[in-house]
CSV table of C-alpha atoms and ligand atoms in Angstrom, one decimal:
chain,number,residue,atom,x,y,z
A,1,MET,CA,0.0,0.0,0.0
A,2,ASN,CA,1.2,3.5,-0.8
A,3,LYS,CA,1.5,5.5,2.3
A,4,GLY,CA,0.4,9.1,2.1
A,5,LYS,CA,2.0,12.0,3.8
A,6,ILE,CA,0.1,15.0,5.1
A,7,THR,CA,0.8,17.9,2.8
A,8,GLN,CA,0.3,20.8,5.2
A,9,LYS,CA,1.5,21.7,8.6
A,10,VAL,CA,-0.4,19.4,11.0
A,11,PHE,CA,-1.0,19.7,14.6
A,12,VAL,CA,0.4,16.7,16.4
A,13,PRO,CA,-0.4,16.8,20.0
A,14,GLU,CA,2.7,14.9,20.9
A,15,ALA,CA,5.1,17.4,19.2
A,16,PRO,CA,3.6,20.9,19.2
A,17,GLY,CA,5.5,24.1,18.9
A,18,LEU,CA,4.5,26.7,21.5
A,19,GLU,CA,4.0,29.2,18.7
A,20,LYS,CA,1.1,27.0,17.5
A,21,THR,CA,-0.6,26.8,20.8
A,22,ILE,CA,-2.5,30.1,20.7
A,23,ASP,CA,-4.8,28.3,18.4
A,24,GLU,CA,-4.2,24.6,18.2
A,25,THR,CA,-6.7,24.1,15.5
A,26,ARG,CA,-4.5,23.4,12.6
A,27,GLN,CA,-4.7,23.8,9.0
A,28,GLY,CA,-6.7,21.3,7.2
A,29,SER,CA,-4.4,18.6,5.8
A,30,ALA,CA,-4.9,16.6,2.7
A,31,PHE,CA,-3.6,13.3,1.8
A,32,GLU,CA,-0.7,13.2,-0.6
A,33,ASP,CA,0.3,10.6,-3.2
A,34,LEU,CA,-2.3,8.2,-2.0
A,35,ARG,CA,-3.4,5.0,-3.6
A,36,GLN,CA,-4.5,6.2,-7.1
A,37,ALA,CA,-7.9,5.3,-8.3
A,38,GLY,CA,-8.0,3.1,-11.5
A,39,PRO,CA,-8.9,4.8,-14.8
A,40,LYS,CA,-12.6,4.6,-14.3
A,41,ALA,CA,-12.7,4.7,-10.5
A,42,ARG,CA,-13.5,7.8,-8.6
A,43,ASN,CA,-11.2,9.9,-6.5
A,44,ALA,CA,-11.7,11.5,-3.1
A,45,TYR,CA,-10.0,14.4,-1.5
A,46,ILE,CA,-10.1,14.7,2.3
A,47,GLU,CA,-9.0,17.5,4.6
A,48,THR,CA,-8.8,17.0,8.3
A,49,TYR,CA,-9.2,19.7,11.0
A,50,GLY,CA,-9.0,19.5,14.8
A,51,CYS,CA,-7.7,17.0,17.2
A,52,GLN,CA,-6.0,13.7,16.8
A,53,MET,CA,-9.3,11.9,17.2
A,54,ASN,CA,-10.4,13.6,14.0
A,55,PHE,CA,-7.3,12.4,12.2
A,56,SER,CA,-8.1,8.9,13.5
A,57,ASP,CA,-11.7,9.3,12.2
A,58,THR,CA,-10.4,10.3,8.8
A,59,GLU,CA,-8.6,6.9,8.6
A,60,ILE,CA,-12.0,5.2,9.2
A,61,ILE,CA,-13.6,7.4,6.5
A,62,ALA,CA,-10.8,6.5,4.2
A,63,SER,CA,-11.4,2.8,4.8
A,64,VAL,CA,-15.1,3.1,4.0
A,65,LEU,CA,-14.3,5.1,0.8
A,66,THR,CA,-11.7,2.5,-0.2
A,67,ASP,CA,-14.3,-0.3,0.1
A,68,MET,CA,-16.5,1.8,-2.2
A,69,GLY,CA,-13.7,1.8,-4.8
A,70,TYR,CA,-12.4,5.3,-4.3
A,71,GLY,CA,-8.8,6.3,-4.8
A,72,PHE,CA,-7.4,9.4,-3.2
A,73,THR,CA,-6.1,12.6,-4.7
A,74,GLN,CA,-4.3,15.6,-3.2
A,75,ASP,CA,-5.8,17.9,-5.8
A,76,GLU,CA,-9.3,19.0,-5.0
A,77,LEU,CA,-9.8,20.0,-8.6
A,78,THR,CA,-9.5,16.4,-9.8
A,79,ALA,CA,-11.8,15.0,-7.1
A,80,ASP,CA,-15.2,13.5,-7.5
A,81,LEU,CA,-15.8,13.7,-3.8
A,82,VAL,CA,-14.3,16.5,-1.5
A,83,LEU,CA,-14.7,15.9,2.2
A,84,LEU,CA,-13.8,18.2,5.1
A,85,ASN,CA,-13.5,16.4,8.4
A,86,THR,CA,-14.2,19.3,10.8
A,87,CYS,CA,-13.8,20.5,14.4
A,88,ALA,CA,-16.2,22.6,16.4
A,89,ILE,CA,-14.3,23.0,19.6
A,90,ARG,CA,-13.6,26.8,19.2
A,91,GLU,CA,-15.2,29.4,17.1
A,92,ASN,CA,-12.2,30.0,14.9
A,93,ALA,CA,-12.0,26.3,14.1
A,94,GLU,CA,-15.4,26.6,12.5
A,95,GLU,CA,-14.6,29.9,10.8
A,96,LYS,CA,-11.7,28.2,9.0
A,97,VAL,CA,-14.0,25.6,7.6
A,98,TRP,CA,-16.6,28.2,6.4
A,99,ASN,CA,-13.8,30.0,4.6
A,100,ARG,CA,-12.5,26.8,3.1
A,101,LEU,CA,-16.0,26.0,1.9
A,102,LYS,CA,-16.2,29.3,0.2
A,103,ALA,CA,-12.9,28.7,-1.5
A,104,LEU,CA,-14.1,25.3,-2.6
A,105,LYS,CA,-16.7,27.0,-4.7
A,106,ARG,CA,-14.3,27.0,-7.6
A,107,VAL,CA,-14.2,23.2,-7.5
A,108,LYS,CA,-18.0,23.2,-8.1
A,109,LYS,CA,-17.5,25.7,-11.0
A,110,THR,CA,-14.9,23.5,-12.7
A,111,ARG,CA,-16.5,20.2,-11.9
A,112,PRO,CA,-20.2,20.7,-11.2
A,113,ASN,CA,-20.7,17.0,-10.4
A,114,THR,CA,-18.2,17.0,-7.6
A,115,VAL,CA,-19.9,16.1,-4.3
A,116,VAL,CA,-18.8,18.3,-1.4
A,117,GLY,CA,-19.3,17.0,2.1
A,118,VAL,CA,-18.8,18.1,5.7
A,119,MET,CA,-18.0,15.4,8.2
A,120,GLY,CA,-17.3,15.3,11.9
A,121,CYS,CA,-18.2,17.7,14.8
A,122,MET,CA,-19.3,20.7,12.7
A,123,ALA,CA,-21.6,18.4,10.7
A,124,GLU,CA,-23.4,17.4,13.8
A,125,ARG,CA,-23.6,21.0,15.2
A,126,LEU,CA,-24.5,22.9,12.1
A,127,LYS,CA,-26.3,20.6,9.7
A,128,ALA,CA,-29.1,23.0,8.7
A,129,GLN,CA,-26.8,26.0,8.1
A,130,LEU,CA,-24.3,23.8,6.2
A,131,MET,CA,-27.0,22.8,3.8
A,132,ASP,CA,-28.6,26.2,3.4
A,133,ARG,CA,-25.7,28.7,3.5
A,134,GLU,CA,-24.7,29.4,-0.1
A,135,GLN,CA,-25.7,26.0,-1.3
A,136,LEU,CA,-22.2,24.8,-0.9
A,137,VAL,CA,-22.5,21.5,0.8
A,138,ASP,CA,-24.1,18.4,-0.7
A,139,LEU,CA,-23.4,16.0,2.1
A,140,VAL,CA,-23.4,16.2,5.8
A,141,VAL,CA,-22.1,13.2,7.9
A,142,GLY,CA,-21.9,13.3,11.7
A,143,PRO,CA,-19.2,11.4,13.7
A,144,ASP,CA,-21.3,8.3,14.2
A,145,ALA,CA,-22.6,7.9,10.6
A,146,TYR,CA,-19.5,7.0,8.7
A,147,ARG,CA,-20.8,3.6,7.8
A,148,ASP,CA,-23.7,5.3,6.0
A,149,ILE,CA,-21.3,7.1,3.6
A,150,PRO,CA,-22.0,4.8,0.6
A,151,ARG,CA,-25.7,5.5,0.7
A,152,LEU,CA,-25.3,9.2,1.5
A,153,VAL,CA,-22.8,9.7,-1.4
A,154,GLU,CA,-25.1,7.8,-3.8
A,155,GLU,CA,-28.0,10.0,-2.7
A,156,ALA,CA,-25.9,13.2,-3.1
A,157,GLU,CA,-24.8,12.1,-6.6
A,158,THR,CA,-28.4,12.2,-7.7
A,159,GLY,CA,-28.5,15.8,-6.8
A,160,GLN,CA,-30.3,15.5,-3.5
A,161,LYS,CA,-28.9,16.9,-0.3
A,162,SER,CA,-28.0,14.1,1.9
A,163,VAL,CA,-27.6,14.1,5.7
A,164,ASN,CA,-27.0,11.7,8.6
A,165,VAL,CA,-26.0,13.2,11.9
A,166,LEU,CA,-27.6,10.7,14.2
A,167,LEU,CA,-25.5,10.0,17.2
A,168,SER,CA,-25.2,6.4,18.5
A,169,ARG,CA,-24.8,4.9,21.9
A,170,GLU,CA,-22.9,1.9,20.5
A,171,GLU,CA,-20.9,2.8,17.5
A,172,THR,CA,-17.1,2.3,17.9
A,173,TYR,CA,-16.2,1.3,14.4
A,174,ALA,CA,-14.3,-1.6,16.1
A,175,ASP,CA,-14.5,-3.8,13.0
A,176,ILE,CA,-13.4,-1.2,10.5
A,177,SER,CA,-9.7,-1.4,9.7
A,178,PRO,CA,-8.4,2.2,9.5
A,179,ILE,CA,-6.4,3.1,6.4
A,180,ARG,CA,-3.3,4.8,7.8
A,181,LEU,CA,-2.9,7.4,5.1
A,182,ASN,CA,-1.5,10.1,7.3
A,183,SER,CA,1.1,8.0,9.0
A,184,ASN,CA,4.9,7.9,9.0
A,185,GLY,CA,4.9,4.1,9.2
A,186,VAL,CA,6.4,4.2,12.8
A,187,THR,CA,3.9,5.8,15.1
A,188,SER,CA,0.1,5.3,15.0
A,189,PHE,CA,-3.1,6.0,16.8
A,190,ILE,CA,-5.8,3.7,18.0
A,191,SER,CA,-9.1,5.0,19.0
A,192,ILE,CA,-10.3,3.1,22.1
A,193,MET,CA,-13.5,4.9,22.9
A,194,ARG,CA,-15.8,7.6,21.5
A,195,GLY,CA,-17.8,10.5,22.9
A,196,CYS,CA,-17.6,12.1,26.3
A,197,ASP,CA,-20.0,12.0,29.3
A,198,ASN,CA,-18.2,14.7,31.3
A,199,MET,CA,-20.1,17.8,30.3
A,200,CYS,CA,-17.5,20.4,31.2
A,201,SER,CA,-19.4,23.6,30.9
A,202,PHE,CA,-17.3,25.1,28.2
A,203,CYS,CA,-17.1,22.1,25.9
A,204,VAL,CA,-19.1,21.2,22.9
A,205,VAL,CA,-17.7,17.7,22.5
A,206,PRO,CA,-20.4,15.8,24.4
A,207,PHE,CA,-23.0,17.4,22.0
A,208,THR,CA,-21.1,16.8,18.8
A,209,ARG,CA,-19.7,13.3,19.6
A,210,GLY,CA,-22.4,12.0,21.9
A,211,ARG,CA,-22.3,9.6,24.8
A,212,GLU,CA,-19.1,7.9,25.9
A,213,ARG,CA,-18.7,4.3,24.7
A,214,SER,CA,-15.7,2.0,24.9
A,215,ARG,CA,-14.4,-0.4,22.3
A,216,ASP,CA,-14.0,-4.1,22.8
A,217,PRO,CA,-10.4,-4.6,24.1
A,218,GLU,CA,-9.9,-7.6,21.9
A,219,SER,CA,-10.4,-5.5,18.8
A,220,ILE,CA,-8.0,-2.9,20.2
A,221,VAL,CA,-5.3,-5.5,21.0
A,222,ASN,CA,-5.7,-7.0,17.5
A,223,GLU,CA,-5.4,-3.7,15.8
A,224,ALA,CA,-2.2,-3.0,17.8
A,225,LYS,CA,-0.8,-6.5,16.9
A,226,GLU,CA,-1.5,-5.8,13.2
A,227,LEU,CA,0.4,-2.5,13.5
A,228,VAL,CA,3.3,-4.3,15.0
A,229,ALA,CA,3.2,-6.9,12.2
A,230,GLN,CA,3.4,-4.0,9.7
A,231,GLY,CA,6.5,-2.6,11.4
A,232,TYR,CA,4.9,0.2,13.6
A,233,LYS,CA,6.8,0.9,16.8
A,234,GLU,CA,4.5,3.2,18.7
A,235,VAL,CA,0.8,3.3,19.4
A,236,THR,CA,-1.2,6.1,21.1
A,237,LEU,CA,-4.5,4.9,22.6
A,238,LEU,CA,-6.9,7.7,22.0
A,239,GLY,CA,-10.1,8.8,23.8
A,240,GLN,CA,-11.6,12.0,25.1
A,241,ASN,CA,-11.2,10.6,28.6
A,242,VAL,CA,-9.2,7.4,28.5
A,243,ASP,CA,-9.3,6.9,32.2
A,244,SER,CA,-13.0,6.2,32.1
A,245,TYR,CA,-12.5,3.4,29.5
A,246,HIS,CA,-14.6,0.5,30.5
A,247,TYR,CA,-15.6,-2.6,28.5
A,248,GLU,CA,-17.2,-5.4,30.5
A,249,ASP,CA,-14.5,-6.4,33.0
A,250,THR,CA,-11.7,-4.5,31.4
A,251,ASN,CA,-10.7,-1.0,32.7
A,252,PHE,CA,-8.1,1.3,31.3
A,253,ALA,CA,-5.2,0.1,33.4
A,254,GLN,CA,-5.9,-3.5,32.2
A,255,LEU,CA,-6.2,-2.4,28.6
A,256,LEU,CA,-2.9,-0.5,28.9
A,257,GLU,CA,-1.3,-3.6,30.2
A,258,LYS,CA,-2.7,-5.8,27.5
A,259,VAL,CA,-1.3,-3.5,24.8
A,260,ALA,CA,2.1,-3.1,26.6
A,261,LEU,CA,2.4,-6.9,26.7
A,262,ILE,CA,2.1,-7.2,22.9
A,263,SER,CA,5.8,-6.5,22.4
A,264,PRO,CA,8.5,-4.8,24.6
A,265,ASP,CA,9.6,-3.1,21.4
A,266,LEU,CA,6.3,-1.3,21.0
A,267,ARG,CA,6.0,2.0,22.7
A,268,VAL,CA,2.6,2.8,24.2
A,269,ARG,CA,1.2,6.2,24.8
A,270,PHE,CA,-2.3,7.4,25.6
A,271,SER,CA,-4.3,10.6,25.5
A,272,THR,CA,-6.3,12.3,27.1
A,273,SER,CA,-6.3,11.7,30.9
A,274,HIS,CA,-8.8,13.4,33.1
A,275,PRO,CA,-7.4,14.5,36.5
A,276,LYS,CA,-10.6,13.4,38.3
A,277,ASP,CA,-10.5,9.9,36.8
A,278,ILE,CA,-6.8,8.8,36.5
A,279,VAL,CA,-6.2,6.2,39.2
A,280,ASP,CA,-3.2,4.6,40.9
A,281,ASP,CA,-3.7,1.4,38.9
A,282,VAL,CA,-2.9,3.2,35.7
A,283,LEU,CA,0.1,4.8,37.3
A,284,HIS,CA,1.4,1.5,38.6
A,285,THR,CA,0.9,-0.1,35.2
A,286,MET,CA,2.9,2.7,33.7
A,287,ALA,CA,5.7,2.3,36.2
A,288,LYS,CA,5.7,-1.5,35.7
A,289,TYR,CA,6.2,-1.5,31.9
A,290,GLU,CA,9.2,0.2,30.4
A,291,ASN,CA,7.5,0.5,27.0
A,292,ILE,CA,4.7,2.6,28.4
A,293,CYS,CA,6.0,6.1,28.0
A,294,ASN,CA,6.5,8.3,31.1
A,295,TYR,CA,4.2,11.0,29.8
A,296,ILE,CA,0.7,12.1,30.8
A,297,HIS,CA,-1.4,14.7,29.2
A,298,LEU,CA,-3.4,16.0,32.1
A,299,PRO,CA,-5.5,19.1,31.2
A,300,VAL,CA,-5.9,21.5,34.2
A,301,GLN,CA,-7.9,24.2,32.3
A,302,SER,CA,-7.6,26.6,35.2
A,303,GLY,CA,-5.6,27.0,38.4
A,304,SER,CA,-8.5,28.5,40.3
A,305,SER,CA,-10.8,26.2,42.3
A,306,ARG,CA,-13.7,28.6,41.8
A,307,ILE,CA,-13.3,28.6,38.0
A,308,LEU,CA,-12.8,24.8,38.0
A,309,GLU,CA,-16.2,24.6,39.8
A,310,VAL,CA,-17.8,26.9,37.2
A,311,MET,CA,-16.2,24.8,34.5
A,312,ARG,CA,-17.6,21.6,36.1
A,313,ARG,CA,-14.3,19.9,35.9
A,314,GLY,CA,-15.0,17.7,39.0
A,315,TYR,CA,-11.8,18.6,40.9
A,316,SER,CA,-10.3,21.5,42.8
A,317,ARG,CA,-6.8,23.1,42.5
A,318,GLU,CA,-5.7,21.1,45.6
A,319,TRP,CA,-7.1,17.8,44.1
A,320,TYR,CA,-5.2,18.4,40.9
A,321,MET,CA,-1.9,19.2,42.8
A,322,ASN,CA,-2.3,16.0,44.8
A,323,LYS,CA,-2.8,14.1,41.6
A,324,VAL,CA,0.4,15.5,40.1
A,325,ASN,CA,2.2,14.7,43.3
A,326,ARG,CA,0.9,11.2,43.2
A,327,ILE,CA,2.0,10.8,39.6
A,328,ARG,CA,5.5,11.9,40.5
A,329,GLU,CA,5.6,9.6,43.5
A,330,ILE,CA,4.7,6.5,41.6
A,331,ILE,CA,6.5,7.5,38.4
A,332,PRO,CA,9.3,9.8,39.5
A,333,ASP,CA,10.5,10.6,36.0
A,334,CYS,CA,7.1,11.4,34.4
A,335,SER,CA,6.5,14.4,32.1
A,336,ILE,CA,3.1,16.0,32.4
A,337,SER,CA,1.5,18.3,29.8
A,338,THR,CA,-1.7,20.2,29.9
A,339,ASP,CA,-4.5,22.3,28.4
A,340,ILE,CA,-5.4,25.8,29.7
A,341,ILE,CA,-8.2,28.1,29.0
A,342,THR,CA,-7.9,31.8,29.9
A,343,GLY,CA,-10.7,34.3,30.3
A,344,PHE,CA,-13.5,31.8,31.1
A,345,CYS,CA,-16.8,33.2,32.4
A,346,SER,CA,-16.3,35.4,35.5
A,347,GLU,CA,-12.5,34.8,35.6
A,348,THR,CA,-10.9,37.6,37.7
A,349,GLU,CA,-7.3,38.7,37.8
A,350,GLU,CA,-6.9,36.8,41.0
A,351,ASP,CA,-8.2,33.5,39.3
A,352,HIS,CA,-5.8,34.2,36.5
A,353,GLN,CA,-2.9,34.6,38.9
A,354,GLU,CA,-3.8,31.2,40.3
A,355,THR,CA,-3.5,29.7,36.8
A,356,LEU,CA,-0.1,31.3,36.4
A,357,SER,CA,1.0,29.9,39.8
A,358,MET,CA,-0.3,26.5,38.8
A,359,VAL,CA,1.8,26.6,35.6
A,360,GLU,CA,4.8,27.7,37.6
A,361,TRP,CA,4.3,24.9,40.2
A,362,ALA,CA,3.5,22.0,37.8
A,363,ARG,CA,6.3,22.6,35.4
A,364,TYR,CA,4.5,21.2,32.4
A,365,SER,CA,6.6,19.8,29.7
A,366,MET,CA,4.2,21.2,27.1
A,367,ALA,CA,0.8,23.0,27.1
A,368,PHE,CA,-2.0,23.8,24.7
A,369,MET,CA,-3.3,27.2,25.7
A,370,PHE,CA,-6.4,28.9,24.5
A,371,PHE,CA,-8.6,31.9,25.3
A,372,TYR,CA,-12.2,31.0,26.0
A,373,SER,CA,-14.6,31.0,23.1
A,374,GLU,CA,-18.3,30.5,23.8
A,375,ARG,CA,-19.9,27.5,22.1
A,376,PRO,CA,-23.6,27.5,21.5
A,377,GLY,CA,-25.6,24.8,23.4
A,378,THR,CA,-23.0,24.3,26.2
A,379,LEU,CA,-23.9,24.8,29.8
A,380,ALA,CA,-21.6,27.9,30.0
A,381,ALA,CA,-23.4,29.5,27.0
A,382,ARG,CA,-26.8,28.9,28.5
A,383,LYS,CA,-25.9,29.8,32.1
A,384,TYR,CA,-22.9,32.1,32.4
A,385,PRO,CA,-22.3,35.4,30.6
A,386,ASP,CA,-19.1,35.5,28.5
A,387,ASP,CA,-18.0,38.5,30.5
A,388,VAL,CA,-14.2,38.7,30.2
A,389,ASP,CA,-13.2,41.3,27.6
A,390,LEU,CA,-11.6,39.7,24.5
A,391,GLU,CA,-8.5,41.9,25.0
A,392,ILE,CA,-8.1,40.7,28.6
A,393,LYS,CA,-8.6,37.0,27.5
A,394,LYS,CA,-5.8,37.5,25.0
A,395,GLN,CA,-3.5,39.3,27.4
A,396,ARG,CA,-3.9,36.6,30.0
A,397,LEU,CA,-3.2,34.0,27.3
A,398,ALA,CA,-0.1,35.8,26.3
A,399,GLU,CA,1.1,35.8,29.9
A,400,VAL,CA,0.4,32.1,30.4
A,401,ILE,CA,2.3,31.3,27.1
A,402,GLU,CA,5.2,33.4,28.1
A,403,LEU,CA,5.5,31.7,31.4
A,404,GLN,CA,5.1,28.2,29.9
A,405,ASN,CA,7.7,29.0,27.3
A,406,ARG,CA,10.2,30.0,29.9
A,407,ILE,CA,9.6,26.8,31.9
A,408,GLN,CA,9.7,24.6,28.8
A,409,ARG,CA,13.1,26.2,27.8
A,410,GLU,CA,14.4,25.4,31.3
A,411,ILE,CA,13.2,21.8,31.1
A,412,SER,CA,14.8,21.4,27.7
A,413,PHE,CA,18.1,23.0,28.7
A,414,ALA,CA,18.3,20.7,31.7
A,415,CYS,CA,18.5,17.8,29.2
A,416,ILE,CA,21.8,19.0,27.8
A,417,GLY,CA,24.5,16.5,28.6
A,418,LYS,CA,21.9,13.7,29.3
A,419,THR,CA,21.3,10.7,27.1
A,420,CYS,CA,17.9,9.5,26.0
A,421,LYS,CA,16.4,6.7,24.0
A,422,VAL,CA,14.8,8.0,20.8
A,423,LEU,CA,12.5,6.3,18.3
A,424,ILE,CA,13.4,7.6,14.9
A,425,GLU,CA,10.3,8.8,13.0
A,426,GLY,CA,11.8,10.1,9.8
A,427,ASN,CA,13.8,13.0,8.3
A,428,SER,CA,13.9,16.2,10.3
A,429,LYS,CA,11.7,18.8,8.7
A,430,ARG,CA,14.6,21.2,8.1
A,431,SER,CA,17.2,18.8,6.7
A,432,GLN,CA,17.5,15.4,5.0
A,433,ASP,CA,20.8,15.0,6.7
A,434,ASP,CA,19.2,14.8,10.1
A,435,TRP,CA,16.8,12.3,11.8
A,436,CYS,CA,14.0,13.3,14.1
A,437,GLY,CA,12.2,11.2,16.7
A,438,ARG,CA,10.9,11.5,20.2
A,439,ASN,CA,12.1,10.3,23.6
A,440,ASP,CA,10.0,8.7,26.3
A,441,HIS,CA,9.0,12.1,27.5
A,442,ASN,CA,7.6,13.1,24.2
A,443,GLN,CA,10.3,15.6,23.5
A,444,MET,CA,11.3,16.0,19.8
A,445,VAL,CA,15.0,15.1,19.3
A,446,ILE,CA,17.0,15.9,16.2
A,447,PHE,CA,20.4,14.5,15.4
A,448,PRO,CA,22.7,14.1,12.3
A,449,LYS,CA,22.5,10.9,10.3
A,450,ASN,CA,26.3,10.9,9.9
A,451,GLY,CA,26.1,8.3,7.2
A,452,SER,CA,25.0,5.6,9.7
A,453,ASP,CA,22.6,2.8,8.5
A,454,LEU,CA,19.9,3.7,11.0
A,455,LYS,CA,16.3,4.0,9.7
A,456,PRO,CA,12.9,5.1,10.8
A,457,GLY,CA,11.5,2.7,13.4
A,458,ASP,CA,15.0,2.2,15.0
A,459,TYR,CA,15.6,3.0,18.6
A,460,VAL,CA,18.8,4.9,19.3
A,461,MET,CA,20.6,6.4,22.3
A,462,VAL,CA,21.2,10.1,21.7
A,463,LYS,CA,23.3,12.4,23.8
A,464,ILE,CA,21.7,15.9,24.0
A,465,THR,CA,24.0,18.8,23.1
A,466,GLU,CA,21.6,21.7,22.4
A,467,ALA,CA,18.1,22.7,23.2
A,468,THR,CA,15.3,25.1,22.4
A,469,SER,CA,11.9,25.3,24.2
A,470,ILE,CA,10.5,22.8,21.7
A,471,THR,CA,13.3,20.6,20.4
A,472,LEU,CA,16.4,18.9,21.6
A,473,LYS,CA,19.5,18.4,19.4
A,474,GLY,CA,22.0,15.7,20.0
A,475,GLU,CA,24.4,13.1,18.7
A,476,VAL,CA,24.1,9.3,18.4
A,477,MET,CA,26.0,7.5,21.1
A,478,ALA,CA,28.6,5.1,19.7
B,501,5AD,N1,-12.9,27.6,24.3
B,501,5AD,C1,-11.6,27.5,24.4
B,501,5AD,N2,-11.0,26.4,24.6
B,501,5AD,C2,-11.7,25.2,24.6
B,501,5AD,N3,-11.4,23.9,24.8
B,501,5AD,C3,-12.5,23.2,24.8
B,501,5AD,N4,-13.6,24.0,24.6
B,501,5AD,C4,-13.1,25.3,24.6
B,501,5AD,C5,-13.7,26.5,24.4
B,501,5AD,N5,-15.1,26.7,24.3
B,501,5AD,C6,-10.0,23.5,25.0
B,501,5AD,C7,-9.8,22.8,26.3
B,501,5AD,C8,-9.7,21.3,25.9
B,501,5AD,C9,-9.0,21.4,24.6
B,501,5AD,C10,-9.2,20.2,23.7
B,501,5AD,O1,-9.7,22.5,24.0
B,501,5AD,O2,-8.6,23.2,26.9
B,501,5AD,O3,-9.0,20.6,26.8
B,502,SF4,FE1,-14.9,18.3,26.6
B,502,SF4,FE2,-14.5,17.9,29.3
B,502,SF4,FE3,-15.2,15.9,27.7
B,502,SF4,FE4,-12.7,17.0,27.5
B,502,SF4,S1,-13.6,15.9,29.3
B,502,SF4,S2,-14.1,16.4,25.8
B,502,SF4,S3,-13.1,19.1,27.9
B,502,SF4,S4,-16.4,17.7,28.1
């Protein structure tokens, strides 16, 4: 199978640049050089926006399309089917998609029979507007309706508007084998659950992705084994809240262990953890298996207990700090990253100072930082006025970013002189003469190839010689 690469800059939660964190919603990315359709077959063009979960969904969509006989193109002007897999988490994520849809009008002009579809979270949230506004969209498919794509496309091809945004309580796509078009052949993602039951007051996800449901562990383990057989060396288990994974008798700690046991050569990561749900069992499992990376993404959102209460996060500042202490007690060398929102409803300067002091205290290895953007339908939109001035939200965000940048630089600089085990993922973006990969802590490490016969997928010990806030540079140990 031809492996495609993503053509544009993509947000990878595991390797972000802080400069990208003001708005983590990345550019859409299209598949490149994918399996070509035969002469009579049809071609699809897909762009993906949003979180890693969406990228994982795109791999399921690609699988459904492949079964329909579609090939893939990276040129929207040659596509019979143009799909945008969308994100609704913040207002500007949606704005980007609207602008993109306007730009796609030229595709319709050149090829009037091209079917244009919107998938994912925006589809669920905005079905009516998507169909009406400027008559741009032929097809709207929500996150639980990907199996219905063949029927929906057929309907759209006859000139009818076609929609399925029904949410399901059971759908996990467990039996659909994702097509890993956007992969480097070394690291991969496995979706272990869908939806979210947490109802944080700022968040639209429970509405767009529906109720939480976990996938059969056997299908997850089998998918991981297949990846190992194909030469992959790292899997990230994905879910909105992996700590509440539960399928019959299997909880998340047990699932993690099952995946870790597949091969000591397979690195295992997971995302996202919820501070209120992550338990000692998970931490002990991480400590027990060397191939489970010492890295936890543990979104704090705010450092103020009062704001956390308004956010309905289910923990206080003290609870969160105890959790971080517990993590460091059980896994002394564990990196923790986070998500932060500034300027949430009623946030005062005092609350903001508490967020800054939390950032200072926790020493996150990385953070995704956003200013609050009200999402229609959420509890916050219904109940609390969005009363922090935009300029103040942005100012507070800039302060958090500046502080986090400083801490990240300090963490990176402290690595100089140390040696770490790196899994090579491919060429460095800047130079074909350098390899890049990540260490256990999820730090990106770049080092010269120096004519060695190393290749992507190899583990290598690298001595760190230089650092910036987002990358480490080093040399292979002889
Ligand atoms: N405004 C700003 N940021 C948000 N997030 C979720 N909803 C919103 C919102 N309405 C952030 C949270 C979450 C991350 C994925 O996106 O920090 O953890
Ligand atoms: Fe949204 Fe909270 Fe669920 Fe995360 S845990 S997806 S922030 S509702």
